[in-house]
mmCIF file of C-alpha atoms in Angstrom:
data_model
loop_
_atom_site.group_PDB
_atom_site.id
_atom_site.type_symbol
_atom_site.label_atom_id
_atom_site.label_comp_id
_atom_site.label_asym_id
_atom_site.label_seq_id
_atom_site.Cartn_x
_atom_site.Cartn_y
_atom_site.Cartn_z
ATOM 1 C CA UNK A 22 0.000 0.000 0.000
ATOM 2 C CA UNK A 23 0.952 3.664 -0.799
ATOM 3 C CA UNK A 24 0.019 6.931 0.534
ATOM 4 C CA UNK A 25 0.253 10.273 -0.486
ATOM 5 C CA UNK A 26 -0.199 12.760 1.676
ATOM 6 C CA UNK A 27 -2.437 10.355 3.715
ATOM 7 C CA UNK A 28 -4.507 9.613 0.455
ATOM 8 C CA UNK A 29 -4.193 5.473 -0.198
ATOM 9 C CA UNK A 30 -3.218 4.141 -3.300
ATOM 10 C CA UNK A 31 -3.958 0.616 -3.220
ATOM 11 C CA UNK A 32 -2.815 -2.834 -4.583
ATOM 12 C CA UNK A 33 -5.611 -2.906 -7.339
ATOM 13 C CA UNK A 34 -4.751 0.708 -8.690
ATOM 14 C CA UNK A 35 -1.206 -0.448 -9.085
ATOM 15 C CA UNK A 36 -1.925 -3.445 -10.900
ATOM 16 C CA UNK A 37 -4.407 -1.678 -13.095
ATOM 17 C CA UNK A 38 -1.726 0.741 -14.267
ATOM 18 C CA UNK A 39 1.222 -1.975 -14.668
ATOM 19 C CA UNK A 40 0.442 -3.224 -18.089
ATOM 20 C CA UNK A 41 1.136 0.678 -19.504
ATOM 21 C CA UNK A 42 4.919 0.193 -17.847
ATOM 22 C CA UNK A 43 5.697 -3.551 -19.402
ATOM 23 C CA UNK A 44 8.872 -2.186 -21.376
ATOM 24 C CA UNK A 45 10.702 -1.040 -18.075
ATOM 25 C CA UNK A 46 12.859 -2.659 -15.912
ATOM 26 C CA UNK A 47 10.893 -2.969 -12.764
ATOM 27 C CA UNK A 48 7.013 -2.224 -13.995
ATOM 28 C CA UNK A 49 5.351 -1.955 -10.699
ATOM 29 C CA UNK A 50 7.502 0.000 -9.409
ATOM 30 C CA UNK A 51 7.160 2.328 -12.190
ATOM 31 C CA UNK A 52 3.131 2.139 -11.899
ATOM 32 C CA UNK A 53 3.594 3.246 -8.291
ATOM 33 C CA UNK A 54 5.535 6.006 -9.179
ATOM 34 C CA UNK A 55 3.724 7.185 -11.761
ATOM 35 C CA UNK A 56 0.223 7.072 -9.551
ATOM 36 C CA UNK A 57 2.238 8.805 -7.068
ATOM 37 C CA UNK A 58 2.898 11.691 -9.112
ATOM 38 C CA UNK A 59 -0.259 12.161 -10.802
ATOM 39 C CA UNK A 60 -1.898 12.000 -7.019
ATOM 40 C CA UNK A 61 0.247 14.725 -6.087
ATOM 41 C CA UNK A 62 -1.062 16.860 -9.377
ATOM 42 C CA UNK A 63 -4.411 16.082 -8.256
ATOM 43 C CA UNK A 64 -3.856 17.341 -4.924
ATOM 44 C CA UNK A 65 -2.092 20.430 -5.864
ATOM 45 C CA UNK A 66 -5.079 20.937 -8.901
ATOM 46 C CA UNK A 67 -7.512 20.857 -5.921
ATOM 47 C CA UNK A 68 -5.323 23.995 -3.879
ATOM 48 C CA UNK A 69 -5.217 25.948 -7.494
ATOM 49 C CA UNK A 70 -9.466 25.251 -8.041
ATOM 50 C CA UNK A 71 -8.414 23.671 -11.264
ATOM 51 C CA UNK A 72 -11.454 21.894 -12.357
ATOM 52 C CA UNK A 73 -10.084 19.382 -15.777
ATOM 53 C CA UNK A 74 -11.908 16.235 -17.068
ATOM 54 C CA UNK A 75 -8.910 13.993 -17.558
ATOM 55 C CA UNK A 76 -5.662 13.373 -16.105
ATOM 56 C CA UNK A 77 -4.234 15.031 -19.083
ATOM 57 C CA UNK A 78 -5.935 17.993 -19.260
ATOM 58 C CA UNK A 79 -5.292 18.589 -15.293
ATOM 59 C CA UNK A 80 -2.030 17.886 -16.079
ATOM 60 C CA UNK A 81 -1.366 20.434 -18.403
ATOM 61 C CA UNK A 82 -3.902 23.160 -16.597
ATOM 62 C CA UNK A 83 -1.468 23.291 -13.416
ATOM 63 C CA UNK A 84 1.806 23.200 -14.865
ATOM 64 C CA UNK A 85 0.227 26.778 -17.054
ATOM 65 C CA UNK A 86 -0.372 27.699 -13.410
ATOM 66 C CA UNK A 87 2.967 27.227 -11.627
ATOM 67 C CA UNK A 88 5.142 26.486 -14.542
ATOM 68 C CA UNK A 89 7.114 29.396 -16.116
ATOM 69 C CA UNK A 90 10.039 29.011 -18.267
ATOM 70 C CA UNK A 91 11.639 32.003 -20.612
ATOM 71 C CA UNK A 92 11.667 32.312 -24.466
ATOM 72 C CA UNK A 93 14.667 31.618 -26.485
ATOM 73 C CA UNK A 94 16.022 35.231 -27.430
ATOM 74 C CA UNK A 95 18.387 35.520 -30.270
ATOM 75 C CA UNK A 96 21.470 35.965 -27.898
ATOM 76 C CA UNK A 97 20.950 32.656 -26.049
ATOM 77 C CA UNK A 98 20.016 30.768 -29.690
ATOM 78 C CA UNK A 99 23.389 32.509 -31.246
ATOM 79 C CA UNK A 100 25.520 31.171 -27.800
ATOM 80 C CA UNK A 101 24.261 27.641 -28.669
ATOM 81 C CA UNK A 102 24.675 28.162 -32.586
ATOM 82 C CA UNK A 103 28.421 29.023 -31.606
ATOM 83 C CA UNK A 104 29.256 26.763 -28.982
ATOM 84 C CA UNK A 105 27.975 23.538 -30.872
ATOM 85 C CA UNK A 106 28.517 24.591 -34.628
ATOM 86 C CA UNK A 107 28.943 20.520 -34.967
ATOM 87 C CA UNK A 108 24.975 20.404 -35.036
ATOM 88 C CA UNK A 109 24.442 22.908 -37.739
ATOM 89 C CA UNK A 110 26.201 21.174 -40.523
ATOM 90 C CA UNK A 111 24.274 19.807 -43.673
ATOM 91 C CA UNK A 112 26.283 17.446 -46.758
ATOM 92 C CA UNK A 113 29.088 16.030 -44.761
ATOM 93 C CA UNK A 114 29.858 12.830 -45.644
ATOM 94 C CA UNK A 115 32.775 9.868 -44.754
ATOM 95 C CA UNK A 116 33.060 6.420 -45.561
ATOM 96 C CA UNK A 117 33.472 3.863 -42.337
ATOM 97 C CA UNK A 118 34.233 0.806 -41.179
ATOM 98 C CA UNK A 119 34.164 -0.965 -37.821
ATOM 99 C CA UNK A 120 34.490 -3.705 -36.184
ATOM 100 C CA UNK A 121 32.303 -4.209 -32.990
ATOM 101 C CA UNK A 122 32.893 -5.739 -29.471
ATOM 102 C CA UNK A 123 29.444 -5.833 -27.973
ATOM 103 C CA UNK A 124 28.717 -5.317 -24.544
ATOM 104 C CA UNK A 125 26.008 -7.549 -23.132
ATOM 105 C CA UNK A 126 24.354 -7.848 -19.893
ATOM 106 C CA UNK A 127 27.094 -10.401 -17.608
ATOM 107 C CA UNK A 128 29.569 -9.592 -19.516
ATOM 108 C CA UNK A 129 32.749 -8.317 -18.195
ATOM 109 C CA UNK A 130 33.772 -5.158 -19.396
ATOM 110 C CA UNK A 131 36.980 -4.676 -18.551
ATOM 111 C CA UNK A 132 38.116 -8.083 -20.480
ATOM 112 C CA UNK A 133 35.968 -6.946 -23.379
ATOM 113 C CA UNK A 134 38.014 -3.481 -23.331
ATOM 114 C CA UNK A 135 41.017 -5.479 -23.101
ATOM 115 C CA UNK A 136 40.408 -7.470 -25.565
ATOM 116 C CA UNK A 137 39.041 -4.981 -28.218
ATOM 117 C CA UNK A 138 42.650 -3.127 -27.292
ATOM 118 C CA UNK A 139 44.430 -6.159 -28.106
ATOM 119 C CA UNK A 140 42.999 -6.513 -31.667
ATOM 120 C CA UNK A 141 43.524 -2.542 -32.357
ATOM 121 C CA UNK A 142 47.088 -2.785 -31.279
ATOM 122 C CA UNK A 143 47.267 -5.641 -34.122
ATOM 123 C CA UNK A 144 45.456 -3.918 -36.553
ATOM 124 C CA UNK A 145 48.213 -0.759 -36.068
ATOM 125 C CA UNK A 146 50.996 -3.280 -36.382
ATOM 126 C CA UNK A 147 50.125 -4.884 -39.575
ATOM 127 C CA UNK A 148 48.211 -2.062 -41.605
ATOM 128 C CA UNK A 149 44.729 -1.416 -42.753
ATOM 129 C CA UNK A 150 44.542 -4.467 -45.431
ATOM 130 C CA UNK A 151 43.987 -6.836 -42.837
ATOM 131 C CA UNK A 152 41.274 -4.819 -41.117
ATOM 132 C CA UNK A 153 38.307 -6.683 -43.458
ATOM 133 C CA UNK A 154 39.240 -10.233 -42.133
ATOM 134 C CA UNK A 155 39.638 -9.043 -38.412
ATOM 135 C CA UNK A 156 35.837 -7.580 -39.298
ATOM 136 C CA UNK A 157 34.787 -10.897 -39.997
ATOM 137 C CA UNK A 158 36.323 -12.701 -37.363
ATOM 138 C CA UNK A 159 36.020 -10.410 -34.354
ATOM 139 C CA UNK A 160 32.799 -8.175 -34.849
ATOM 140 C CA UNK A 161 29.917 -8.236 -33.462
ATOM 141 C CA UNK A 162 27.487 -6.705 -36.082
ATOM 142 C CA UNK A 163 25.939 -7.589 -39.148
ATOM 143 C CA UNK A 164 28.106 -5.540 -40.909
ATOM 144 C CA UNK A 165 31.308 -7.495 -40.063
ATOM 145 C CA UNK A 166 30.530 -10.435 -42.893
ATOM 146 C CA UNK A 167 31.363 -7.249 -45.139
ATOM 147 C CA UNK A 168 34.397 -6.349 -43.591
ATOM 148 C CA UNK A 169 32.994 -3.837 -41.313
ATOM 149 C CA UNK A 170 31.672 -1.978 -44.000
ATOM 150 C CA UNK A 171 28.775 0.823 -42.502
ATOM 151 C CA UNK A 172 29.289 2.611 -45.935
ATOM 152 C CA UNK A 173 28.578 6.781 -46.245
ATOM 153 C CA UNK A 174 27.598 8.091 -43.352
ATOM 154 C CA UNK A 175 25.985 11.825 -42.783
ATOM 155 C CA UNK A 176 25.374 13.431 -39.368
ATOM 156 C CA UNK A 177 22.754 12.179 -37.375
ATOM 157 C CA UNK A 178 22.595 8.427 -38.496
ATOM 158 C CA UNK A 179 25.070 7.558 -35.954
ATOM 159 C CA UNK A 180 24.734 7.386 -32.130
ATOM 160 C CA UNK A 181 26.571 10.705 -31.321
ATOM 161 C CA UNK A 182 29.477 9.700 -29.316
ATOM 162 C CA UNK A 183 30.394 7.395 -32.832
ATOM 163 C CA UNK A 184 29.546 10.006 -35.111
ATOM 164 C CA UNK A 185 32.109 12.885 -32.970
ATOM 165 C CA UNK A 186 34.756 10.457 -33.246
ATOM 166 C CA UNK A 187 34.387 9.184 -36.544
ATOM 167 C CA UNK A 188 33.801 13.066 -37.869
ATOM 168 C CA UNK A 189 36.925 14.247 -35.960
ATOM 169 C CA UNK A 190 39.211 11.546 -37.686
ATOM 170 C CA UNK A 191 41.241 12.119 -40.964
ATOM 171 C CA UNK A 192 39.861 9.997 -44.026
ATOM 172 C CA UNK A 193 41.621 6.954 -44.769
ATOM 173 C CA UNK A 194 42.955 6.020 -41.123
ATOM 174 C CA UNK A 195 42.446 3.854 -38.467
ATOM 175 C CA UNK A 196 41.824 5.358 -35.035
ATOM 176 C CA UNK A 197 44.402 5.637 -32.468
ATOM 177 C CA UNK A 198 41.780 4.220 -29.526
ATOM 178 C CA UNK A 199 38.499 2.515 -29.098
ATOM 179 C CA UNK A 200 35.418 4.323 -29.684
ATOM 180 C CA UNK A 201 33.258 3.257 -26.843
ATOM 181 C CA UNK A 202 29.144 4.187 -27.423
ATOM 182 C CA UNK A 203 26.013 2.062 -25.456
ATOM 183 C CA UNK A 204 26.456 -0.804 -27.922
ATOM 184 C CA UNK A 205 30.009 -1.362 -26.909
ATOM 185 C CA UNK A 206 33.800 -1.050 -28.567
ATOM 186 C CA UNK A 207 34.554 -0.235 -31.856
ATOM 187 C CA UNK A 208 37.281 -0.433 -33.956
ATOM 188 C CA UNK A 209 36.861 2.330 -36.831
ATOM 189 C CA UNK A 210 38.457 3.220 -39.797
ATOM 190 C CA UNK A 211 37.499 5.764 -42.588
ATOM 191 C CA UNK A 212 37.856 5.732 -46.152
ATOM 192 C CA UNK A 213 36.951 9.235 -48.158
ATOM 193 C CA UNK A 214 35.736 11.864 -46.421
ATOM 194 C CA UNK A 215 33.693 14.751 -48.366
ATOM 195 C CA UNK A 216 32.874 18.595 -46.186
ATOM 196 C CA UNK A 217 29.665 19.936 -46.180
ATOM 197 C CA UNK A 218 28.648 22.782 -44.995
ATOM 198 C CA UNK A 219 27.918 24.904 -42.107
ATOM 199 C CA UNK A 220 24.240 25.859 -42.020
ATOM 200 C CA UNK A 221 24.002 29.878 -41.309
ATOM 201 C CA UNK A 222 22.652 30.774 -38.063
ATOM 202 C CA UNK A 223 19.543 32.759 -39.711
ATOM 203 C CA UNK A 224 18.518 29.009 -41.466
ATOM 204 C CA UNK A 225 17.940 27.756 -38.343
ATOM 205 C CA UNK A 226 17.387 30.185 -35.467
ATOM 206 C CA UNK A 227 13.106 29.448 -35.498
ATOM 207 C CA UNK A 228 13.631 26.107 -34.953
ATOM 208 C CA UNK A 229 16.583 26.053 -32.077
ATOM 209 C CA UNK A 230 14.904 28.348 -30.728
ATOM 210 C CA UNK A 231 11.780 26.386 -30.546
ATOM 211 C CA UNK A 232 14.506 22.786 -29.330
ATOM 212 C CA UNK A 233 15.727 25.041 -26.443
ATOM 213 C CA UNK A 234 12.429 25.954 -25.246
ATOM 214 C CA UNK A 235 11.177 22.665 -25.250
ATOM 215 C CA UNK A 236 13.766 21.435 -23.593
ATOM 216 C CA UNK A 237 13.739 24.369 -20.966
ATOM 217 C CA UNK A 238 10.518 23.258 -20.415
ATOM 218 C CA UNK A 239 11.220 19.867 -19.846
ATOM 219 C CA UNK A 240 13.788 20.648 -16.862
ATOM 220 C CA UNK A 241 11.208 23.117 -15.770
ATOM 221 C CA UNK A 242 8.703 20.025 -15.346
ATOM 222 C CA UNK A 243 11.216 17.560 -13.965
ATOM 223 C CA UNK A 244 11.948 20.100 -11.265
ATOM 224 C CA UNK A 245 8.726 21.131 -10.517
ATOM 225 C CA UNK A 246 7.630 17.228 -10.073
ATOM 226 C CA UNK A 247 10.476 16.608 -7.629
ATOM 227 C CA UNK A 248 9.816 19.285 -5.481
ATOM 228 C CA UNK A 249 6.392 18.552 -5.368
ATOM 229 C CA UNK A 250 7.699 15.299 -4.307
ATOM 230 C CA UNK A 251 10.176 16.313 -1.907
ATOM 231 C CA UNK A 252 7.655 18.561 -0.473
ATOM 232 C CA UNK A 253 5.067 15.485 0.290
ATOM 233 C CA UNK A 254 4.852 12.921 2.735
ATOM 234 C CA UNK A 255 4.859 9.789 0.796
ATOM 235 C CA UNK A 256 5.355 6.330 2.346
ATOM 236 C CA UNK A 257 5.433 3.107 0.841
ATOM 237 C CA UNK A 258 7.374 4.019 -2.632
ATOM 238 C CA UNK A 259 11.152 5.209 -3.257
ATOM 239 C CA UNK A 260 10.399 8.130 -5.685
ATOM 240 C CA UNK A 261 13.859 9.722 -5.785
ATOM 241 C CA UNK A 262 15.274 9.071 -9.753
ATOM 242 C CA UNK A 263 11.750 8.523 -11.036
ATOM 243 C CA UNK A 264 11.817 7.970 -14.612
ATOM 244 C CA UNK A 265 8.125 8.388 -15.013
ATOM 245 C CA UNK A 266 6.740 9.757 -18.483
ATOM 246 C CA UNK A 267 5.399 12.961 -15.941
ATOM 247 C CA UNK A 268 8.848 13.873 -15.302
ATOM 248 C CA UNK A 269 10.842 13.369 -18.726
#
């Protein structure tokens, strides 16, 4: 049993709500959270008189009322333009190759690093020619029955930690350490590389402006949640690090 703010949420509430959390790791626990928070919105809809005929539209009626987050002017867009001019590139292109040492639940990582170190060291010891057959022997993905071969990549088809390393290496090398990204260890290599171009500030400013409102917002909303957390007296439930879809 749960209570928030001395208002019960009960067995059968959280087991109504489970099936809507099946894909994460520990769905009643998410349920629970999730009634949790949308209790507390009730609650603090009830102190603001807001009268809503859905969860939703509650939702959304008291965050207008205690939410407030500022618009993107064109200094703060310009600051972002300039610090991250990575983003706002269009046409670049380069030709890649990996070879991939996956990283799976159990597994130890530190032998996998090893290992995946082992075969690079090899690879810069006998040259790029032999890089295909290592692809086929050693990698983990698809792609390693054709030597590795990922073919032309632009920006944003690649996981971004990949795609920063892979953009920041010469063409037609093979890279001095490991790339490491969620999937695991990669050995990478590039073929030709082709520049784009840098996308002017006044071609995009609408739209980052819109990006870093929204996502002004959304720390705005994952704050807001969490105090109203901190500020209640829940028992029954850990809430702290809720990834509920209220607080993303």
């Amino acid at each position: 049993m749960i209570t928030v703010n001395d208002v019960v949420i009960t067995e059968s509430d959280i087991l109504a709500e489970v099936p809507s959390h099946e894909q994460e790791t520990n769905p009643r626990l998410a349920a629970g959270q999730e009634l949790v928070l949308r209790e507390l919105i009730r609650q603090r809809g009830a102190e603001l008189g807001v009268n809503a005929d859905s969860a939703e539209a509650l939702l959304a009626a008291v965050l207008a009322e205690d939410v407030r987050t500022p618009q993107a002017d064109e200094a703060s867009c310009r600051r972002y333009y300039e610090q991250h001019p990575e983003e706002f590139r269009e046409g670049d292109l380069i030709e890649v190759w990996h070879i991939l040492f996956q990283a799976t639940a159990g597994l130890d990582v530190q032998k996998l690093r090893a290992r995946a170190n082992l075969h690079l060291a090899e690879l810069h010891r006998k040259g790029l020619g032999q890089f295909a057959q290592y692809a086929r022997e050693y990698s983990n993905c698809p792609s390693g029955a054709e030597g590795g071969a990922l073919g032309e990549l632009t920006r944003g088809e690649m996981v971004p930690e990949f795609e920063k390393a892979v953009f920041a290496m010469p063409e037609h090398t093979l890279a001095g350490e490991l790339v490491e990204t969620r999937f695991g260890f990669h050995i990478v290599r590039t073929g030709r590389k082709a520049e784009g171009r840098a996308v002017p500030f006044s071609e995009v400013q609408d739209r980052l402006a819109a990006w870093l409102e929204e996502s002004s917002y959304r720390r705005a909303v994952h704050q807001y949640l969490q105090q109203l957390v901190g500020s209640a007296q829940i028992q029954g439930i850990p809430m702290q690090g809720s990834d509920s879809p209220l607080v993303q």
